[in-house]
PDB file of C-alpha atoms in Angstrom:
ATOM      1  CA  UNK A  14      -5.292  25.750 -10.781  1.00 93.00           C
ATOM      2  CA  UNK A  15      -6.425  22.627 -10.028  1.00 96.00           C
ATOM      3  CA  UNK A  16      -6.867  20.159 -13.546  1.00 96.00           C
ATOM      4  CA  UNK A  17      -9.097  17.414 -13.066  1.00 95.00           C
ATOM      5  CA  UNK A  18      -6.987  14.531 -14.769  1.00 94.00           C
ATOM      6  CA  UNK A  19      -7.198  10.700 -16.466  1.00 92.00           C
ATOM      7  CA  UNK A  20      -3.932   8.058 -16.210  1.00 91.00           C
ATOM      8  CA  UNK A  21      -2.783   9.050 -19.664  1.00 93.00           C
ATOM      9  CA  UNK A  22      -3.195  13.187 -19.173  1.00 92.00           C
ATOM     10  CA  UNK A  23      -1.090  11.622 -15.844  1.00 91.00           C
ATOM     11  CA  UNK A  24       1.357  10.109 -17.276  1.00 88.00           C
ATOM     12  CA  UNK A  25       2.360  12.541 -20.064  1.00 88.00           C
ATOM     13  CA  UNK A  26       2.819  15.252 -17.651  1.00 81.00           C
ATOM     14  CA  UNK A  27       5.554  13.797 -15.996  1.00 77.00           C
ATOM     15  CA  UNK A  28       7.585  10.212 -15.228  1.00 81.00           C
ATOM     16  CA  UNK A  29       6.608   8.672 -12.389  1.00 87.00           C
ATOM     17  CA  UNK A  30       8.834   6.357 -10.375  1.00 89.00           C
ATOM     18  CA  UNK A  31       7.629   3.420  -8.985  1.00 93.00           C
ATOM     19  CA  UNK A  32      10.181   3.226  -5.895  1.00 93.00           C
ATOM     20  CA  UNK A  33       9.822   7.240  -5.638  1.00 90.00           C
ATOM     21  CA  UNK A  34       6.017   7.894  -6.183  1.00 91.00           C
ATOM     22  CA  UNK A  35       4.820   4.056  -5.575  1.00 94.00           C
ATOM     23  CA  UNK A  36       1.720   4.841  -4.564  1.00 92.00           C
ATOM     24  CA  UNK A  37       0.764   7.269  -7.153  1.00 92.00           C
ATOM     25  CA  UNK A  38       2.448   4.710  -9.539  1.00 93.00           C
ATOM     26  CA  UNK A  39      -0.107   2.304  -8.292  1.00 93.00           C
ATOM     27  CA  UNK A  40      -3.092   4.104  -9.114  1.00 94.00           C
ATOM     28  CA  UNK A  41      -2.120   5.300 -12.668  1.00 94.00           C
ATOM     29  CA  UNK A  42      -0.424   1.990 -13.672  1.00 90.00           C
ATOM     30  CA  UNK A  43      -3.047  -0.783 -12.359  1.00 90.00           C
ATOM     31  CA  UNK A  44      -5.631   0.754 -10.415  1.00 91.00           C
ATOM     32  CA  UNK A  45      -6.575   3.416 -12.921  1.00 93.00           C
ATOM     33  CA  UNK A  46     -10.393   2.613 -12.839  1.00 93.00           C
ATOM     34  CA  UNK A  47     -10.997   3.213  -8.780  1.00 93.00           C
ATOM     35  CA  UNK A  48      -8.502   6.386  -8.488  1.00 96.00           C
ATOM     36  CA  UNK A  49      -9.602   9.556  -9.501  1.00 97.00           C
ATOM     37  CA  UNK A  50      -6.868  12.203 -10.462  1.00 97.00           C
ATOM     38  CA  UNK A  51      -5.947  15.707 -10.304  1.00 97.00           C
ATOM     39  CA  UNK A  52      -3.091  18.074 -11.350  1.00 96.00           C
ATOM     40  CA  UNK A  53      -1.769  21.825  -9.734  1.00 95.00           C
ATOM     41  CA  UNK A  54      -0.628  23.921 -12.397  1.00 93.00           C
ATOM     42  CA  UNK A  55       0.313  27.381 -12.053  1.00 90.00           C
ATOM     43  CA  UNK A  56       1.511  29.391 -15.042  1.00 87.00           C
ATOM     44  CA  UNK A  57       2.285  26.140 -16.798  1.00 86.00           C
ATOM     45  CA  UNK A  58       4.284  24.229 -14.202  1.00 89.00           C
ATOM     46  CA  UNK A  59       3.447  21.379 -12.740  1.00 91.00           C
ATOM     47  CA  UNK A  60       3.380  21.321  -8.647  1.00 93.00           C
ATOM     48  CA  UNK A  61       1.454  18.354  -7.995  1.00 94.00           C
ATOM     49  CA  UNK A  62      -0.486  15.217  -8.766  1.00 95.00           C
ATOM     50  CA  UNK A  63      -2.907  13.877  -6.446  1.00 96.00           C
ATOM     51  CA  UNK A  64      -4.926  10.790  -6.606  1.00 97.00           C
ATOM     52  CA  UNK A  65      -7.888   9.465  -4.488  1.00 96.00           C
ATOM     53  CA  UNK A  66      -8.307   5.472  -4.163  1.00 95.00           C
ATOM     54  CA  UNK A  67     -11.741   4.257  -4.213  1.00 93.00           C
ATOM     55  CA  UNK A  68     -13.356   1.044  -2.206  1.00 85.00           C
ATOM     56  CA  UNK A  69     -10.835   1.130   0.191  1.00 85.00           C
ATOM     57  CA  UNK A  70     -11.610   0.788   4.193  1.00 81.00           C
ATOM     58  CA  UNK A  71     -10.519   4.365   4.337  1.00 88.00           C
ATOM     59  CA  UNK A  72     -10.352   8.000   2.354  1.00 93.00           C
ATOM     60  CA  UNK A  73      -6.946   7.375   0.880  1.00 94.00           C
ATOM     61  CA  UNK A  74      -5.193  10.232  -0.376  1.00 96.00           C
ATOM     62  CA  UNK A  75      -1.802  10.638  -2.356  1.00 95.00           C
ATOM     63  CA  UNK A  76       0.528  13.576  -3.328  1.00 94.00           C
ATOM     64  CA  UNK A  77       3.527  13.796  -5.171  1.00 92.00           C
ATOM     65  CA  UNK A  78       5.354  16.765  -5.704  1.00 93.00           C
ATOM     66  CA  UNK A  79       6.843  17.773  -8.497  1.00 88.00           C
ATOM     67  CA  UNK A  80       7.923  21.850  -8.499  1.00 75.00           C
ATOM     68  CA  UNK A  81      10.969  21.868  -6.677  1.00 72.00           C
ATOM     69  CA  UNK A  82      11.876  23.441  -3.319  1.00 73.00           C
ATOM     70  CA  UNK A  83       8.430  24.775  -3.404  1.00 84.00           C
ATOM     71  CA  UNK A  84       6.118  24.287  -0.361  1.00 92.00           C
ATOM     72  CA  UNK A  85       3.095  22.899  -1.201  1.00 95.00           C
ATOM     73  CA  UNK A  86      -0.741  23.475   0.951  1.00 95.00           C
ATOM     74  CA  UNK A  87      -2.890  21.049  -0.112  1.00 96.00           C
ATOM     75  CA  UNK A  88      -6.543  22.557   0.670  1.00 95.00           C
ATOM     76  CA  UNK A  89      -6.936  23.482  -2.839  1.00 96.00           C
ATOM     77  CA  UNK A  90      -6.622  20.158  -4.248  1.00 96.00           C
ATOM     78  CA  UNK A  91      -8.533  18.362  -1.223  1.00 94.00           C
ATOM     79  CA  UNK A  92     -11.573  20.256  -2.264  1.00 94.00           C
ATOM     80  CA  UNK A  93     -11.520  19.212  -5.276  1.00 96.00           C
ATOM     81  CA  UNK A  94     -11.942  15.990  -4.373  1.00 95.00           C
ATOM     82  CA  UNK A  95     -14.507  16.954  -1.635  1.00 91.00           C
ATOM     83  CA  UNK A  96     -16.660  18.450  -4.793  1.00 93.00           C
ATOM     84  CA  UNK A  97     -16.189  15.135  -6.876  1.00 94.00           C
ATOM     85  CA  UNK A  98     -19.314  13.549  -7.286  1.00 92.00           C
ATOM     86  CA  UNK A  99     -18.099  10.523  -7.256  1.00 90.00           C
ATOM     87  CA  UNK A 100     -16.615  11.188  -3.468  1.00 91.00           C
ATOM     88  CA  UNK A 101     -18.460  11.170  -0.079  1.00 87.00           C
ATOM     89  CA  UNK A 102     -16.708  12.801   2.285  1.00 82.00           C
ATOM     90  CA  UNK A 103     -18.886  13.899   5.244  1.00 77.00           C
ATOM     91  CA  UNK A 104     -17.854  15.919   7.842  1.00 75.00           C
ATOM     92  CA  UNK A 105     -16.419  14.673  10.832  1.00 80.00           C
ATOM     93  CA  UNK A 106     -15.139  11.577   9.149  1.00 88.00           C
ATOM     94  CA  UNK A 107     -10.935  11.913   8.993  1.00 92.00           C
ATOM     95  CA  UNK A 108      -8.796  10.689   5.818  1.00 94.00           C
ATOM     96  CA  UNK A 109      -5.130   9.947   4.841  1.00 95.00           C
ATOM     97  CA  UNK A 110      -3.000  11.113   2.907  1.00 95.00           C
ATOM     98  CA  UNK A 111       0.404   9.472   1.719  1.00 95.00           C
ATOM     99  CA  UNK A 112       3.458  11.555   1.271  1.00 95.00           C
ATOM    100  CA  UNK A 113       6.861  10.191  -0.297  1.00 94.00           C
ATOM    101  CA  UNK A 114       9.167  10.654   2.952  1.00 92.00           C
ATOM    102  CA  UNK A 115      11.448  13.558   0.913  1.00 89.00           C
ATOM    103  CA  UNK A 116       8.254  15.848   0.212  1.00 89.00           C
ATOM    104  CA  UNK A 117       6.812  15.884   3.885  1.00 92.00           C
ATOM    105  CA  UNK A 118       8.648  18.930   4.789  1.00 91.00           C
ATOM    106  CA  UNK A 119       7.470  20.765   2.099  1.00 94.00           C
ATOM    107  CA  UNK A 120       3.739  19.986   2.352  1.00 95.00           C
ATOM    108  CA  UNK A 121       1.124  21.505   4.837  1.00 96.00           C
ATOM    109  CA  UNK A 122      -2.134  19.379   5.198  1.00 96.00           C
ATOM    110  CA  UNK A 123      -4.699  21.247   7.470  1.00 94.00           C
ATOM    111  CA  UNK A 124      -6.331  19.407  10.290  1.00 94.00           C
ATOM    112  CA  UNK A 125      -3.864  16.574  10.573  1.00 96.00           C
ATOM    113  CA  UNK A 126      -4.380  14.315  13.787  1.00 97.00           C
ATOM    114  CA  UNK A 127      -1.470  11.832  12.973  1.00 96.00           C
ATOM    115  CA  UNK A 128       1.038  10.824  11.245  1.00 95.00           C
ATOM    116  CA  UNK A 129       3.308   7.159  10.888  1.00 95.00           C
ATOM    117  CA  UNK A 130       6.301   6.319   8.208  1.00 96.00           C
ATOM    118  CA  UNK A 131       6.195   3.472   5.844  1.00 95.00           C
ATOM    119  CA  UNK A 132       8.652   1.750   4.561  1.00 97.00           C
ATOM    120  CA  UNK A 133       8.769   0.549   0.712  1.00 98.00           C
ATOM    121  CA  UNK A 134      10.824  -2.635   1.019  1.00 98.00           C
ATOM    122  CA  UNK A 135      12.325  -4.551  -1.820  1.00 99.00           C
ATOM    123  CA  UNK A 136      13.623  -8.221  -2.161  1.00 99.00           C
ATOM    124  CA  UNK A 137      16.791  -8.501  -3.119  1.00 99.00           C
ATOM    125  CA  UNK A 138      18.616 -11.092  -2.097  1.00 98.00           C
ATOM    126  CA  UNK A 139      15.771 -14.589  -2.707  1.00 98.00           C
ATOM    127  CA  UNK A 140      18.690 -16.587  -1.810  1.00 98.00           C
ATOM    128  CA  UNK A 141      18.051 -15.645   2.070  1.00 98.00           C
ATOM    129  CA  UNK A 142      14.393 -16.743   1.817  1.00 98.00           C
ATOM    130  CA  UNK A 143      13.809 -19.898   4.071  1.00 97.00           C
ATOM    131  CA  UNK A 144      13.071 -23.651   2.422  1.00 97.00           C
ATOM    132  CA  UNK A 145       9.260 -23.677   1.264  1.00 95.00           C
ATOM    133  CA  UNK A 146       7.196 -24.333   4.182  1.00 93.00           C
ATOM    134  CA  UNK A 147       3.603 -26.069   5.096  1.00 93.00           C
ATOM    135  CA  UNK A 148       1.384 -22.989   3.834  1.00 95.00           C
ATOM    136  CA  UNK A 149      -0.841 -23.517   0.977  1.00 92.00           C
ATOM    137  CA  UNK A 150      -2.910 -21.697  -1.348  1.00 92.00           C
ATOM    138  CA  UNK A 151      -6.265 -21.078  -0.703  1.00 88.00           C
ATOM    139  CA  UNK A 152      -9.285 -21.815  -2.882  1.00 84.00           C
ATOM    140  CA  UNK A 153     -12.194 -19.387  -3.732  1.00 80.00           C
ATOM    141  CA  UNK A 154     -14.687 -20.974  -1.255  1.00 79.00           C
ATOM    142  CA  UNK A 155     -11.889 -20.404   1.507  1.00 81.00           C
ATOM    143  CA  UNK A 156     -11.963 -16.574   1.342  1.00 79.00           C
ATOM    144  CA  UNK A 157     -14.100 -16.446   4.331  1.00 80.00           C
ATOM    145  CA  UNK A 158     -11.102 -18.274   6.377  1.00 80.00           C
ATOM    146  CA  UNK A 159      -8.671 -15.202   5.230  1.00 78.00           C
ATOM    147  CA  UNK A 160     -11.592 -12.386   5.868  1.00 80.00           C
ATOM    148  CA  UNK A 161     -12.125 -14.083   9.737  1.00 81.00           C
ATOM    149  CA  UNK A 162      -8.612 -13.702  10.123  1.00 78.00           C
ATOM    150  CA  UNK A 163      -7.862 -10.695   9.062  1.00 78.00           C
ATOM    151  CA  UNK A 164     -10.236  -8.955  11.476  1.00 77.00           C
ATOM    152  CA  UNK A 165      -9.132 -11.052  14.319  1.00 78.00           C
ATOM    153  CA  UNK A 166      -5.406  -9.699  13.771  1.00 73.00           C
ATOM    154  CA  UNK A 167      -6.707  -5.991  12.793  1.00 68.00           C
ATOM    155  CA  UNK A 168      -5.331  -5.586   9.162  1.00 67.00           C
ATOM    156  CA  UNK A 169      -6.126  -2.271   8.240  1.00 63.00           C
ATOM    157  CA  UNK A 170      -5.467  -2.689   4.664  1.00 64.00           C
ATOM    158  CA  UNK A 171      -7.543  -5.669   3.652  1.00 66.00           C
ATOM    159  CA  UNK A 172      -9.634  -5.860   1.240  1.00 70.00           C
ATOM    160  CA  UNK A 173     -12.348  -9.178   1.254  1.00 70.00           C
ATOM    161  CA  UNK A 174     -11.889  -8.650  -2.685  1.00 76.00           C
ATOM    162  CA  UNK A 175      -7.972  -9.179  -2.708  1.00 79.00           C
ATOM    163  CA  UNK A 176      -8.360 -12.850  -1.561  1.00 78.00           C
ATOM    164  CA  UNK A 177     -10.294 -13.661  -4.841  1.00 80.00           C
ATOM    165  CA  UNK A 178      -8.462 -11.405  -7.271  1.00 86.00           C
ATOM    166  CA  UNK A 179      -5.246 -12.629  -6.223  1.00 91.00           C
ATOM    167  CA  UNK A 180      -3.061 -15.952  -4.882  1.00 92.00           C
ATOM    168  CA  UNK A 181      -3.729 -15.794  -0.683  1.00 92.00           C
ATOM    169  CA  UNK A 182      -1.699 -18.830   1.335  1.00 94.00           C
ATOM    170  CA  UNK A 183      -2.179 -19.925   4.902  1.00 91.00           C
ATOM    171  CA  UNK A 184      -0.240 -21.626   7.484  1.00 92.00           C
ATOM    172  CA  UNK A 185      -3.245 -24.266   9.182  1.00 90.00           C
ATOM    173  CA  UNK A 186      -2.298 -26.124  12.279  1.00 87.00           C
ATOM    174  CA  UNK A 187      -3.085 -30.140  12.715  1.00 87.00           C
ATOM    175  CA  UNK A 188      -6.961 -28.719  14.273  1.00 87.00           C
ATOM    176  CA  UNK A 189      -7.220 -27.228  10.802  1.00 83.00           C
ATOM    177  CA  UNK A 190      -7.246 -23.552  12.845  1.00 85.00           C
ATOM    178  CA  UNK A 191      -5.732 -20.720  10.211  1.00 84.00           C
ATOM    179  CA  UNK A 192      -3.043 -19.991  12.165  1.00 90.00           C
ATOM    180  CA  UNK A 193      -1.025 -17.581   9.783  1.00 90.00           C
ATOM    181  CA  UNK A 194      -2.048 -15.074   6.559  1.00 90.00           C
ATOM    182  CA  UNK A 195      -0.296 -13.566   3.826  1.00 92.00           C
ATOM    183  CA  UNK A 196      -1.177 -12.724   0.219  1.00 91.00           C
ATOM    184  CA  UNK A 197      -1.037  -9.352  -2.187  1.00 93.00           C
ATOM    185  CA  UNK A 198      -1.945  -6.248  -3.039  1.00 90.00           C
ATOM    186  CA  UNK A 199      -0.589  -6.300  -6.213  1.00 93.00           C
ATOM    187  CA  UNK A 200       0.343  -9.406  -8.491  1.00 95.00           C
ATOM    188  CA  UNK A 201       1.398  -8.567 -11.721  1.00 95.00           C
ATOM    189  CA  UNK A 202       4.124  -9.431 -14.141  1.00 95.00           C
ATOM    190  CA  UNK A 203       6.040  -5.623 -13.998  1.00 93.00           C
ATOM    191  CA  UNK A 204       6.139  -5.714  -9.787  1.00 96.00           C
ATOM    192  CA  UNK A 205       4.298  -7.659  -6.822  1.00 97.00           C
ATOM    193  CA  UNK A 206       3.534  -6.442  -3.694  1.00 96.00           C
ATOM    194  CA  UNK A 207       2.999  -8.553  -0.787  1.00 95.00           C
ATOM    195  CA  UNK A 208       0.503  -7.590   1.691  1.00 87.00           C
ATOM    196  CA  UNK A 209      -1.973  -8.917   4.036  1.00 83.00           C
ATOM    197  CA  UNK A 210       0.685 -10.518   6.061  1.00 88.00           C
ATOM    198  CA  UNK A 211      -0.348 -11.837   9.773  1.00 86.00           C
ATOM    199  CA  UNK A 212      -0.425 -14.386  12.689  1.00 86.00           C
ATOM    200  CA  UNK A 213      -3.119 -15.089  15.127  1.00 82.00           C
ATOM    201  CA  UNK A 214      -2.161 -13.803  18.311  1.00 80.00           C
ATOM    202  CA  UNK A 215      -2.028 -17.294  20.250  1.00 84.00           C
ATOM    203  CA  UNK A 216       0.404 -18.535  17.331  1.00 81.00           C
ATOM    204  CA  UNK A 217       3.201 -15.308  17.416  1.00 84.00           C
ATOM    205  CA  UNK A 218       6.203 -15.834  18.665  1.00 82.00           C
ATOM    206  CA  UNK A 219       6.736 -19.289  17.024  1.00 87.00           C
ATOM    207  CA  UNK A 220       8.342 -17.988  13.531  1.00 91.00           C
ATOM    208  CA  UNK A 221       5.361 -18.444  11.507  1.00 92.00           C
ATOM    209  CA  UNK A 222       5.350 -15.125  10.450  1.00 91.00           C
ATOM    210  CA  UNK A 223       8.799 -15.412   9.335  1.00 96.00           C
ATOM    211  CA  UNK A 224       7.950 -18.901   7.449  1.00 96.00           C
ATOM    212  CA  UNK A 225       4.606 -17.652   5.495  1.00 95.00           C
ATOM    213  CA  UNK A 226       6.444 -14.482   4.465  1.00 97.00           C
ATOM    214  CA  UNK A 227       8.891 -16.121   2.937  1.00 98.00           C
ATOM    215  CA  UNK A 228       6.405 -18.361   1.239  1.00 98.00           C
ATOM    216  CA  UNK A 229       4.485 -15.544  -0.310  1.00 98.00           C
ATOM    217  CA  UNK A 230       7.933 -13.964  -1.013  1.00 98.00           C
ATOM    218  CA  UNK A 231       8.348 -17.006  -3.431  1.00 98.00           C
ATOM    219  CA  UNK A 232       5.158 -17.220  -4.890  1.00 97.00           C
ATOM    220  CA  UNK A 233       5.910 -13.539  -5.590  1.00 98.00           C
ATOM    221  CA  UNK A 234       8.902 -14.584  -7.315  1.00 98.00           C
ATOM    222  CA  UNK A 235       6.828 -16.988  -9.856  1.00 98.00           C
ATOM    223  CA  UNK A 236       4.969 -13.838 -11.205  1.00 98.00           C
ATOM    224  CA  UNK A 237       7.638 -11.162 -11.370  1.00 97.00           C
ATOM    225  CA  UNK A 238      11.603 -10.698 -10.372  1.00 97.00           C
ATOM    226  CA  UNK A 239      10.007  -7.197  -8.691  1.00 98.00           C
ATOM    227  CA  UNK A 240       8.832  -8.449  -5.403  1.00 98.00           C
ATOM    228  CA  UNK A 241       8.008  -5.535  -2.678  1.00 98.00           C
ATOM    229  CA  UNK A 242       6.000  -4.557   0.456  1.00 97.00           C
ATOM    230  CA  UNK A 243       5.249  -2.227   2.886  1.00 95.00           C
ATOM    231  CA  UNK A 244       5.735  -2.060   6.685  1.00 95.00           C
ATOM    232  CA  UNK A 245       5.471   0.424   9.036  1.00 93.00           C
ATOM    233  CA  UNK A 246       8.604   2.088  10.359  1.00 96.00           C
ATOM    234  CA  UNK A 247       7.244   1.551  14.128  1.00 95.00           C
ATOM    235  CA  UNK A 248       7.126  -1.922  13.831  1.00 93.00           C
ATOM    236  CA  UNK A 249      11.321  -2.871  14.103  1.00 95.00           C
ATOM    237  CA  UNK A 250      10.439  -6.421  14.620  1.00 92.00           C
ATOM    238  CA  UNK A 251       8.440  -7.017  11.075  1.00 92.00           C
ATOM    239  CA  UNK A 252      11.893  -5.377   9.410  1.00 96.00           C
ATOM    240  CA  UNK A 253      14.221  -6.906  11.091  1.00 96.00           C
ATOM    241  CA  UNK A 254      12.071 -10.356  10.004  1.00 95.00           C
ATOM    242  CA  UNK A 255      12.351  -8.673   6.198  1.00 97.00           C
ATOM    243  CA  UNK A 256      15.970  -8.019   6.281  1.00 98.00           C
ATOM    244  CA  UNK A 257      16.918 -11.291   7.233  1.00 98.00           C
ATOM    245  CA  UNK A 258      14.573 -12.586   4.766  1.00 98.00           C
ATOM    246  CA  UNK A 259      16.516 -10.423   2.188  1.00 98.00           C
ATOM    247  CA  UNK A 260      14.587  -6.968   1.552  1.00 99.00           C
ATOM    248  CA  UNK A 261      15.835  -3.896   1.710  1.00 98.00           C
ATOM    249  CA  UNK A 262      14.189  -0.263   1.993  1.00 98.00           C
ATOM    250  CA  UNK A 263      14.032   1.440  -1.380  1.00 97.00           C
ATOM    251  CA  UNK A 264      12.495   4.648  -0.355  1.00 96.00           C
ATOM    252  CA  UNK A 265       9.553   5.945   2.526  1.00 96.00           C
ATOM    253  CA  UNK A 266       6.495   7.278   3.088  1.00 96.00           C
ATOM    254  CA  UNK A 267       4.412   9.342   5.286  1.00 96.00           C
ATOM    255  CA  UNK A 268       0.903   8.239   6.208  1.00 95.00           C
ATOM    256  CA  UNK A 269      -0.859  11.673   7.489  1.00 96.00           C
ATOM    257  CA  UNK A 270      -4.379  11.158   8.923  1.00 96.00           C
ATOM    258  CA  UNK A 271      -6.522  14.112   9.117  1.00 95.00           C
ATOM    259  CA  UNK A 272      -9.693  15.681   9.691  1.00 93.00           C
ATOM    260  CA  UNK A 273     -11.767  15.848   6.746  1.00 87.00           C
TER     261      UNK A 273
END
């Protein structure tokens, strides 16, 4: 039976890890007011807790999975959402669903067209992070310089809002050109996450990347000890550019696109 659900009906039912179920975490701890939430329970047991993210640039979907060994279909709980009328889904349109890595085998998600591993990443040794570079914070009225940006380089995670609601830096060369993006998705005292990370295309390859990362990775470090991110598991060079900056992967994720 599928229970529609608030963050504290959420959170009483069960812990939830933040390295283990980071996304769900997420929505119940700090983006309660955009997620909607709903539990499976059959004959008192808890199988599952899924959440649906509003206002992002795609249907974003999460599952966690909490009756053990037990495969898990999740058409039920999908239409639940598809009912809510406070979602839009129309036909034809596909969304994602994220999966903690150690669940995937278990769960069976009808119509999916794709599917790519993500990597929760955690900072743990600061003492690797380069010296402070040339990047600098930008103002309010600058927002438009991160939003041009970020479409040039084809972040599919950004949110225009993000650049207001939290610190955004930029690496600008001697023309004043943006040449290199990074900011957060999350910047509060209990964890960060840094996000929005990129480099024009005609300024790669010249360690900028590296630099503003480490940048953001300190500015991280002025709001909470917990500093993480999130890379894709295709993308070797990005992690190899993490490691050496001192993260490590604390867990994974699958990122399943389907037909809706």
């Amino acid at each position: 039976m599928i229970l529609p659900m608030n963050r504290e009906q959420v959170r009483s039912l069960a812990p939830i890890s933040l390295e283990q179920s980071y996304i769900l975490y997420g929505n119940v701890a700090l983006r309660a007011e955009r997620s909607l939430f709903a539990a499976d329970v059959e004959e008192g047991e808890l199988r599952a807790v899924g959440s649906y993210l509003q206002g992002m640039p795609f249907h974003a979907f999460s599952l966690q999975l909490f009756a053990a060994e037990r495969d898990y279909e999740v058409t039920e709980m999908l239409n639940y959402f598809r009912e809510h009328p406070a979602v839009d889904l129309a036909a034809g349109q596909t969304g994602v669903f994220a999966v903690p890595h150690a669940c995937l085998k278990r769960v069976t998600i009808p119509g999916t067209l794709s599917q790519r591993e993500m990597q929760l990443m955690k900072l743990v040794r600061p003492e690797k992070l380069l010296a402070p570079g040339d990047s600098r914070l930008l103002a309010s009225a600058e927002a438009e310089v991160a939003v041009e940006l970020a479409q040039r380089i084809g972040m599919i995670s950004f949110r225009a809002e993000e650049v207001v609601e939290m610190p955004h830096i930029a690496l600008f060369s001697e023309q004043d050109e943006p040449m290199a993006l990074a900011g957060f998705h999350v910047y509060e005292e209990a964890f960060v996450e840094i996000g929005n990370i990129g480099t024009s295309e005609k300024h790669r390859q010249k360690g900028l990347g590296t630099q503003i990362t480490s940048d953001v990775s300190r500015l991280g470090l002025e709001k909470s000890p917990n500093v993480y991110l999130m890379v894709f598991a295709d993308n070797p060079q990005a992690i190899r550019v993490y490691e050496k900056l001192g993260y490590e992967t604390v867990s994974s994720y699958a990122f399943v696109e389907f037909a809706l």
